[in-house]
XYZ file of C-alpha atoms in Angstrom:
555
model
C -40.486 136.416 141.375
C -37.141 136.133 139.590
C -34.379 134.462 141.603
C -30.696 133.729 141.002
C -29.598 130.502 142.725
C -25.828 129.924 142.877
C -24.878 126.331 143.643
C -21.402 126.215 145.254
C -19.289 123.071 145.431
C -15.820 122.954 147.062
C -13.294 120.444 145.826
C -10.745 118.536 147.960
C -7.872 120.849 146.969
C -9.805 123.982 147.881
C -11.124 124.612 144.371
C -14.568 126.181 144.226
C -17.060 125.324 141.514
C -20.080 127.586 140.954
C -23.150 127.028 138.845
C -25.864 129.707 138.490
C -29.499 129.010 137.795
C -32.288 131.512 137.126
C -35.729 130.662 138.403
C -39.051 132.426 137.652
C -42.071 131.562 139.785
C -44.352 132.645 142.582
C -42.070 131.259 145.305
C -38.892 129.251 145.912
C -39.609 126.057 147.860
C -36.945 124.155 149.795
C -37.245 120.597 151.045
C -36.483 116.932 150.535
C -39.387 116.229 148.145
C -38.606 115.964 144.431
C -41.202 118.626 143.584
C -39.287 121.340 145.506
C -37.419 124.060 143.611
C -34.318 123.421 145.731
C -34.165 119.774 146.686
C -32.128 119.083 149.826
C -30.998 115.470 150.146
C -30.828 115.368 153.903
C -33.047 113.089 156.019
C -33.223 115.730 158.717
C -35.002 118.068 156.312
C -38.781 117.823 155.887
C -40.351 117.069 152.533
C -41.513 120.720 152.382
C -39.236 122.536 154.803
C -39.369 126.251 153.916
C -40.242 128.696 151.178
C -39.103 132.121 149.989
C -41.772 134.583 148.836
C -41.876 138.236 147.819
C -43.878 140.607 150.054
C -44.081 144.298 149.249
C -41.015 143.860 147.055
C -38.935 142.298 149.870
C -37.926 138.594 150.054
C -39.264 136.751 153.097
C -38.324 133.277 154.372
C -41.279 131.293 155.794
C -40.734 128.045 157.712
C -43.025 125.105 156.854
C -42.020 123.137 159.942
C -43.024 124.023 163.546
C -39.412 124.224 164.819
C -38.504 127.019 162.419
C -35.366 127.627 160.360
C -31.940 128.677 161.674
C -31.226 132.209 160.347
C -28.067 133.938 161.519
C -27.851 131.482 164.436
C -31.458 132.071 165.586
C -34.532 129.910 164.925
C -37.089 131.909 162.967
C -40.601 131.044 161.782
C -40.757 133.985 159.391
C -38.014 136.530 158.668
C -37.297 139.237 156.089
C -34.070 138.442 154.240
C -31.267 140.931 153.473
C -27.823 140.581 151.901
C -25.361 138.848 154.210
C -27.918 136.668 156.033
C -26.991 133.012 156.500
C -29.636 130.286 156.566
C -28.889 126.729 157.792
C -31.204 123.932 156.682
C -29.820 120.604 157.773
C -26.208 120.444 156.577
C -26.849 123.053 153.883
C -25.942 126.750 154.038
C -27.802 129.434 152.115
C -26.131 132.854 151.952
C -28.158 135.843 150.781
C -26.168 137.735 148.115
C -26.209 141.352 147.047
C -29.005 142.225 144.617
C -28.420 141.227 141.013
C -29.803 143.173 138.044
C -33.278 141.996 136.924
C -33.539 139.656 139.954
C -35.633 140.022 143.083
C -33.403 137.731 145.143
C -29.993 136.062 144.892
C -28.540 133.424 147.214
C -25.878 130.740 147.232
C -26.505 127.117 148.178
C -23.610 125.102 149.648
C -23.067 121.996 151.751
C -21.459 122.749 155.138
C -17.834 121.606 154.865
C -17.581 120.861 158.601
C -20.327 118.224 158.557
C -19.166 114.639 158.151
C -21.048 112.349 155.793
C -21.971 109.922 158.572
C -23.831 112.699 160.357
C -26.261 112.837 157.463
C -27.302 109.215 157.995
C -30.189 108.634 160.361
C -30.278 105.127 161.783
C -33.818 103.910 162.303
C -34.452 101.990 165.536
C -34.599 98.249 165.153
C -36.005 95.622 167.486
C -34.822 92.037 167.256
C -36.343 89.103 169.100
C -32.850 87.916 169.954
C -32.250 91.125 171.889
C -35.253 90.214 174.059
C -34.066 86.660 174.623
C -36.781 85.161 172.458
C -36.208 82.463 169.847
C -38.077 82.997 166.613
C -38.676 79.324 165.860
C -40.178 78.530 169.267
C -42.511 81.523 169.226
C -43.476 80.925 165.589
C -44.659 77.429 166.426
C -46.508 78.700 169.473
C -48.362 81.322 167.461
C -49.135 78.818 164.684
C -50.619 76.287 167.111
C -52.577 79.044 168.864
C -54.113 80.207 165.589
C -54.873 76.609 164.648
C -56.608 76.023 167.982
C -58.661 79.232 167.968
C -59.543 79.378 164.276
C -60.016 75.678 163.482
C -60.230 73.169 166.305
C -62.517 75.078 168.687
C -65.010 76.237 165.981
C -64.971 72.746 164.436
C -65.928 71.195 167.796
C -69.527 72.226 167.221
C -69.914 70.674 163.779
C -70.891 67.260 165.131
C -72.998 68.439 168.046
C -75.693 71.139 167.829
C -75.559 71.525 171.608
C -71.830 72.300 171.527
C -72.431 74.637 168.593
C -75.040 76.614 170.527
C -72.728 76.788 173.538
C -69.870 78.171 171.468
C -72.119 80.724 169.776
C -73.412 81.936 173.099
C -69.968 82.281 174.706
C -66.870 84.376 174.106
C -65.097 81.396 172.529
C -64.564 81.373 168.764
C -67.316 79.625 166.795
C -68.004 78.872 163.141
C -68.616 82.577 162.398
C -64.835 82.968 162.404
C -64.907 81.241 159.020
C -67.316 83.729 157.418
C -65.625 85.600 154.536
C -68.070 88.522 154.749
C -71.466 89.750 155.876
C -74.737 88.412 154.479
C -77.081 90.569 152.442
C -79.932 92.196 154.416
C -82.551 89.799 153.004
C -80.747 86.882 154.680
C -80.045 88.658 157.956
C -82.516 86.398 159.772
C -80.286 83.348 159.200
C -76.981 85.148 159.736
C -76.387 83.292 163.011
C -77.288 79.849 161.599
C -74.655 78.825 159.073
C -76.218 75.363 158.768
C -79.364 76.885 157.219
C -77.470 77.145 153.919
C -74.285 75.147 154.487
C -75.833 71.749 155.075
C -72.439 70.048 155.208
C -69.239 71.579 156.558
C -66.756 72.761 153.981
C -69.130 71.946 151.105
C -70.612 74.528 148.775
C -74.271 75.463 149.083
C -76.633 73.211 147.119
C -79.710 74.405 145.228
C -81.843 72.289 147.526
C -80.840 74.455 150.483
C -82.095 77.532 148.612
C -85.343 75.855 147.531
C -86.046 74.777 151.092
C -87.135 78.377 151.678
C -87.806 79.711 148.189
C -89.668 76.864 146.436
C -93.009 78.550 147.065
C -92.248 81.684 145.080
C -89.682 80.635 142.473
C -89.781 79.065 139.006
C -87.651 77.452 136.345
C -85.253 80.207 135.331
C -85.368 79.129 131.678
C -89.139 79.568 131.791
C -89.527 81.982 128.867
C -92.684 80.951 127.063
C -90.770 80.401 123.867
C -92.840 79.194 120.945
C -91.614 76.748 118.353
C -93.876 76.141 115.386
C -96.807 77.647 117.268
C -96.526 75.287 120.249
C -95.474 76.477 123.684
C -92.427 74.476 124.666
C -92.883 72.066 127.507
C -90.183 71.111 129.971
C -89.692 67.835 128.091
C -89.214 69.641 124.774
C -86.775 72.059 126.356
C -84.779 69.135 127.680
C -84.176 68.006 124.077
C -82.432 71.266 123.179
C -78.737 71.894 123.415
C -79.028 74.504 126.169
C -78.933 73.230 129.751
C -81.929 74.355 131.788
C -80.973 77.137 134.132
C -82.440 75.225 137.032
C -79.471 72.884 136.604
C -77.101 75.770 137.296
C -76.233 76.499 140.905
C -78.186 79.350 142.496
C -74.958 80.818 143.831
C -73.658 81.284 140.293
C -75.788 84.433 140.089
C -76.707 85.045 143.737
C -73.412 85.350 145.597
C -73.398 85.782 149.365
C -70.612 86.913 151.709
C -69.444 89.481 149.143
C -68.771 93.167 149.554
C -70.768 95.248 149.117
C -73.446 93.032 150.632
C -75.665 92.506 147.579
C -77.324 89.226 146.721
C -77.689 89.673 142.955
C -74.602 89.797 140.795
C -74.687 92.834 138.544
C -71.768 92.135 136.231
C -72.831 91.723 132.575
C -71.433 88.205 132.244
C -74.376 86.860 134.268
C -76.558 87.599 131.235
C -74.133 87.700 128.329
C -72.867 84.172 128.951
C -76.081 83.031 127.276
C -77.294 86.070 125.341
C -74.103 86.443 123.344
C -75.201 83.416 121.321
C -78.732 82.554 122.405
C -79.939 81.216 119.001
C -77.296 78.506 119.220
C -77.828 77.712 122.887
C -81.633 77.807 122.661
C -82.842 77.356 119.053
C -86.455 77.314 120.230
C -86.186 80.815 121.706
C -87.865 83.735 119.981
C -84.976 85.968 121.110
C -82.422 86.111 118.296
C -80.514 89.303 119.094
C -76.877 89.051 120.133
C -76.038 91.102 123.242
C -72.644 91.448 124.902
C -72.369 95.125 125.834
C -74.774 98.061 125.775
C -72.311 100.516 124.263
C -70.945 98.314 121.476
C -73.101 95.245 120.943
C -76.781 95.776 121.709
C -79.721 95.715 119.234
C -81.744 98.813 118.509
C -84.939 99.343 120.481
C -87.969 97.592 119.013
C -90.564 100.333 118.598
C -93.757 100.457 116.511
C -93.724 102.621 113.413
C -96.693 104.638 114.692
C -98.849 104.980 117.774
C -102.455 103.985 117.140
C -104.130 105.568 120.154
C -107.308 106.770 118.417
C -106.572 110.380 119.363
C -106.126 113.433 117.164
C -103.428 115.512 118.781
C -100.535 117.781 117.836
C -97.746 118.378 120.303
C -96.408 121.171 118.093
C -99.678 123.119 118.419
C -99.896 122.704 122.183
C -96.214 123.562 122.734
C -96.145 126.610 120.459
C -93.851 129.293 121.829
C -96.549 131.938 121.388
C -99.095 129.912 123.344
C -102.381 128.248 122.418
C -105.856 129.741 122.440
C -107.840 129.047 125.593
C -110.941 130.446 127.332
C -108.697 132.808 129.310
C -106.581 133.924 126.352
C -103.358 132.617 124.844
C -101.757 130.152 127.244
C -98.159 128.931 127.003
C -97.948 125.250 127.906
C -95.007 123.066 128.875
C -94.606 119.317 129.125
C -95.212 119.396 132.875
C -98.647 121.003 132.490
C -100.065 117.709 131.212
C -97.504 115.047 132.112
C -97.370 114.818 135.900
C -95.130 112.117 137.461
C -96.689 109.350 139.507
C -95.520 108.896 143.103
C -91.968 107.642 142.839
C -91.452 109.313 139.470
C -90.975 106.185 137.342
C -93.892 106.950 135.022
C -96.513 109.625 134.505
C -100.095 109.448 135.666
C -102.652 108.664 132.916
C -104.217 111.697 131.256
C -107.847 112.449 132.137
C -110.110 114.729 130.124
C -111.815 116.239 133.160
C -108.523 117.005 134.904
C -106.023 117.689 132.131
C -107.988 118.860 129.071
C -111.316 120.345 130.175
C -109.726 123.674 131.100
C -109.358 124.466 127.380
C -111.567 121.893 125.648
C -115.009 122.895 126.945
C -117.982 120.595 126.490
C -120.592 123.351 126.717
C -123.556 123.197 124.316
C -126.009 125.995 125.182
C -124.821 129.638 124.843
C -127.532 130.692 127.287
C -126.046 128.398 129.950
C -122.262 128.245 129.311
C -121.615 126.464 132.614
C -123.678 123.438 131.584
C -121.490 120.737 129.985
C -122.210 117.276 128.664
C -120.599 114.237 130.313
C -117.366 112.895 128.812
C -116.505 109.323 127.991
C -119.871 107.746 127.047
C -121.490 108.694 123.748
C -124.837 107.192 124.764
C -124.821 109.191 127.987
C -124.305 112.424 126.005
C -127.365 111.769 123.808
C -129.508 110.830 126.806
C -128.340 113.912 128.726
C -129.234 116.285 125.899
C -132.685 114.721 125.341
C -133.459 115.037 129.047
C -132.105 118.585 129.176
C -134.100 119.960 126.251
C -137.264 118.033 127.177
C -137.150 119.643 130.582
C -136.475 123.092 129.092
C -139.362 122.866 126.603
C -141.883 121.560 129.157
C -140.881 123.944 131.949
C -142.591 126.781 130.096
C -145.877 125.261 131.225
C -147.232 124.391 134.629
C -146.772 120.693 134.121
C -145.925 118.998 137.449
C -145.104 115.735 135.649
C -142.379 117.334 133.526
C -140.921 119.954 135.879
C -138.878 119.101 138.961
C -139.729 120.450 142.413
C -137.104 123.173 142.168
C -137.912 124.305 138.646
C -139.450 127.726 138.048
C -143.002 127.200 136.772
C -145.021 129.670 134.840
C -148.715 130.128 135.415
C -150.876 128.870 132.615
C -152.949 125.955 131.444
C -151.521 122.480 131.245
C -150.549 121.409 127.733
C -152.807 119.038 125.996
C -151.499 115.593 125.176
C -150.997 116.636 121.579
C -149.160 119.795 122.638
C -147.017 117.797 125.064
C -146.116 115.335 122.330
C -145.194 118.208 120.000
C -142.998 119.815 122.646
C -141.164 116.588 123.352
C -140.694 116.022 119.627
C -139.215 119.509 119.266
C -136.951 118.831 122.232
C -135.663 115.642 120.642
C -135.024 117.463 117.368
C -133.084 120.169 119.207
C -131.143 117.500 121.080
C -130.363 115.816 117.765
C -129.024 119.067 116.285
C -126.832 119.790 119.306
C -125.619 116.187 119.406
C -124.542 116.315 115.789
C -122.851 119.650 116.406
C -120.878 118.241 119.350
C -119.891 114.964 117.741
C -119.327 116.024 114.145
C -118.191 119.652 114.172
C -116.700 121.269 117.249
C -116.015 119.032 120.247
C -115.666 115.265 120.069
C -114.415 115.122 116.485
C -111.538 117.497 117.294
C -109.786 114.850 119.390
C -111.502 111.518 118.670
C -112.478 109.274 115.775
C -116.288 109.478 115.608
C -118.801 107.429 113.610
C -122.623 107.295 113.543
C -124.849 104.303 112.899
C -128.228 106.012 112.331
C -129.767 109.079 110.692
C -131.399 110.734 113.697
C -130.285 110.643 117.334
C -127.857 108.051 116.099
C -125.868 105.737 118.284
C -122.591 107.549 118.082
C -119.401 105.508 118.200
C -116.388 107.265 119.659
C -113.207 105.261 119.575
C -111.772 105.127 123.107
C -108.349 106.715 123.627
C -105.770 103.982 124.148
C -102.568 105.811 125.004
C -99.685 103.467 125.615
C -97.996 103.964 128.992
C -95.196 101.367 128.706
C -93.271 101.396 125.450
C -90.434 99.075 126.404
C -92.192 96.545 128.649
C -89.155 94.261 128.872
C -87.035 96.995 130.398
C -87.039 99.153 133.494
C -86.984 102.932 133.146
C -87.510 105.725 135.630
C -88.109 109.330 134.622
C -87.186 110.353 138.161
C -83.633 109.105 137.633
C -83.337 111.061 134.373
C -85.082 114.297 135.370
C -82.101 116.504 136.118
C -81.550 120.210 135.596
C -79.275 119.364 132.657
C -81.793 117.073 130.961
C -84.958 118.614 129.554
C -87.782 116.620 128.005
C -86.664 117.737 124.532
C -83.317 115.988 125.055
C -85.015 112.641 124.453
C -88.495 113.481 123.088
C -88.906 115.593 119.914
C -92.396 116.697 120.878
C -92.114 120.346 119.828
C -92.023 119.372 116.149
C -94.583 116.547 116.277
C -97.746 117.308 114.272
C -99.582 114.007 114.736
C -100.609 111.807 117.635
C -99.354 108.809 115.661
C -95.714 109.943 116.103
C -93.650 107.723 118.363
C -91.702 110.219 120.449
C -89.213 107.827 121.987
C -85.434 108.183 121.587
C -83.337 105.639 119.765
C -80.469 103.739 121.346
C -77.944 106.323 120.121
C -79.560 108.955 122.369
C -79.194 106.693 125.394
C -75.567 106.038 124.536
C -74.832 109.745 124.883
C -74.912 109.157 128.650
C -74.797 105.373 129.118
C -71.573 103.442 128.543
C -71.006 99.699 128.615
C -70.985 97.380 131.579
C -67.287 97.560 132.493
C -66.453 100.308 135.032
C -62.786 100.266 134.007
C -63.760 101.277 130.453
C -66.389 103.876 131.411
C -65.406 107.497 130.637
C -65.743 110.039 133.411
C -68.798 111.649 131.787
C -70.699 108.394 131.214
C -72.682 105.953 133.366
C -71.661 102.316 133.669
C -74.666 100.375 132.336
C -74.915 96.683 133.107
C -77.724 94.445 131.866
C -79.711 94.483 135.104
C -79.678 98.274 135.173
C -82.521 98.163 132.632
C -83.670 94.532 132.515
C -85.169 92.201 135.081
C -84.962 88.437 134.957
C -86.703 87.624 132.731
C -90.056 89.346 132.086
C -92.641 90.563 134.578
C -95.117 87.868 133.565
C -92.639 85.131 134.497
C -92.081 84.384 138.176
C -88.529 83.901 139.330
C -88.821 80.156 139.841
C -91.490 77.552 139.271
C -91.127 74.169 140.896
C -91.105 71.239 138.499
C -94.174 69.018 138.349
C -93.867 65.789 140.284
């Protein structure tokens, strides 16, 4: 929409000054706001009063206020404009001009000469106490004394007498809860009506003893890291000789702040931790923790991870995650991470892998082609040998009508009983067959494919299969939940390079740089819009799981 706006200004001697302006846009807005195309400095005009738009090639005036706009002496909510129309908005007059070449609309904008300047001023109503016959000083003192009585003297009346305190709390009169700066956290809701449970003395800060009166049974010395100095676990006496003050000398409320909003008991700002951990070797020379930490994004040590995983397994993620699939009893099967790694309830970690549940579908433990459904037990090498000896002994002896060797449900063939010598020969053959199958399972096609196997004897040896010890917690001093990270935008490969891993010894954990792609530092004001504010307690507890929160000192 191309519009010619002609601003007209009349001088005191009748001179007329004109100034033309071309405007290109979707619409012409009129109002008192500074973002309007035509700003009208008149208090009687709304911030967005009206607008001119083009409909079917014709200019239309649309009112933005319920009362409408005065067009040709008539209030209109919406009207099609034509040359010669006059629009009044406040003290301003808009006259629609004849069409101009290359313009869709042309109008002049002029202040009504018959309106006096004082008519443009809108006096706001004012109310003065003097007009009501009230003196400010007298009423100010009355209100001050009333506030003092209700907010101080009456609540303070119960400080010396529990009976008076209970009476005030049970009545409509103000009590000591008027002094509360905010709600308590939910864990302390049971004492919300008894201020004296924590505030032992009026107008005095809460002492540690008030906290320990309830929490001494399940708390510990906060400095209680089992730090080792020269191979000796530090005692409380040795810790007292160090430069760092024991944390049990710090007030509980330094870290656990009540009456704050939102109602959370544990402070989550980084300074709670970084006050000490920014220079812990100096504050606590006996500590084994030497890393300096002030902010996750800029000053945090790299994750401490082993160079290799020694689980005892032989496994290739690359083979199992091949895009073309992996050979299985039912043909080539395409596997994904979720086929083996199933989250535990809650989603923090994954359930431990089990051969019978997660692997046996492809890794069969069959041993006799004539009976493919028969499988040896998994997990105990001695049980496998015993199972095969029993199986083949039974098979060899069942060919004869021997009630001592065959079970009640076995199919027996008619014939003479074997002689003792024949029975001994059959059992010897069965043990030899069991030995052959055992070696085949352990050394060639089953156990040795996934496990480290060793034998300690020449025949029917005691096979040693190293148990699988797959680590489930790689960063035990931190808290991590896969459920919080499992989004549609985050696949497993974002953090774990499993598709290219050829060995089970590979440590498939991301480094700190990967985490920093999403996690910023601990200051919300410095966190970009596409990052997550990450304070210390987002990933770390206080201190480690093996340390209780507080341990009372020995008497």
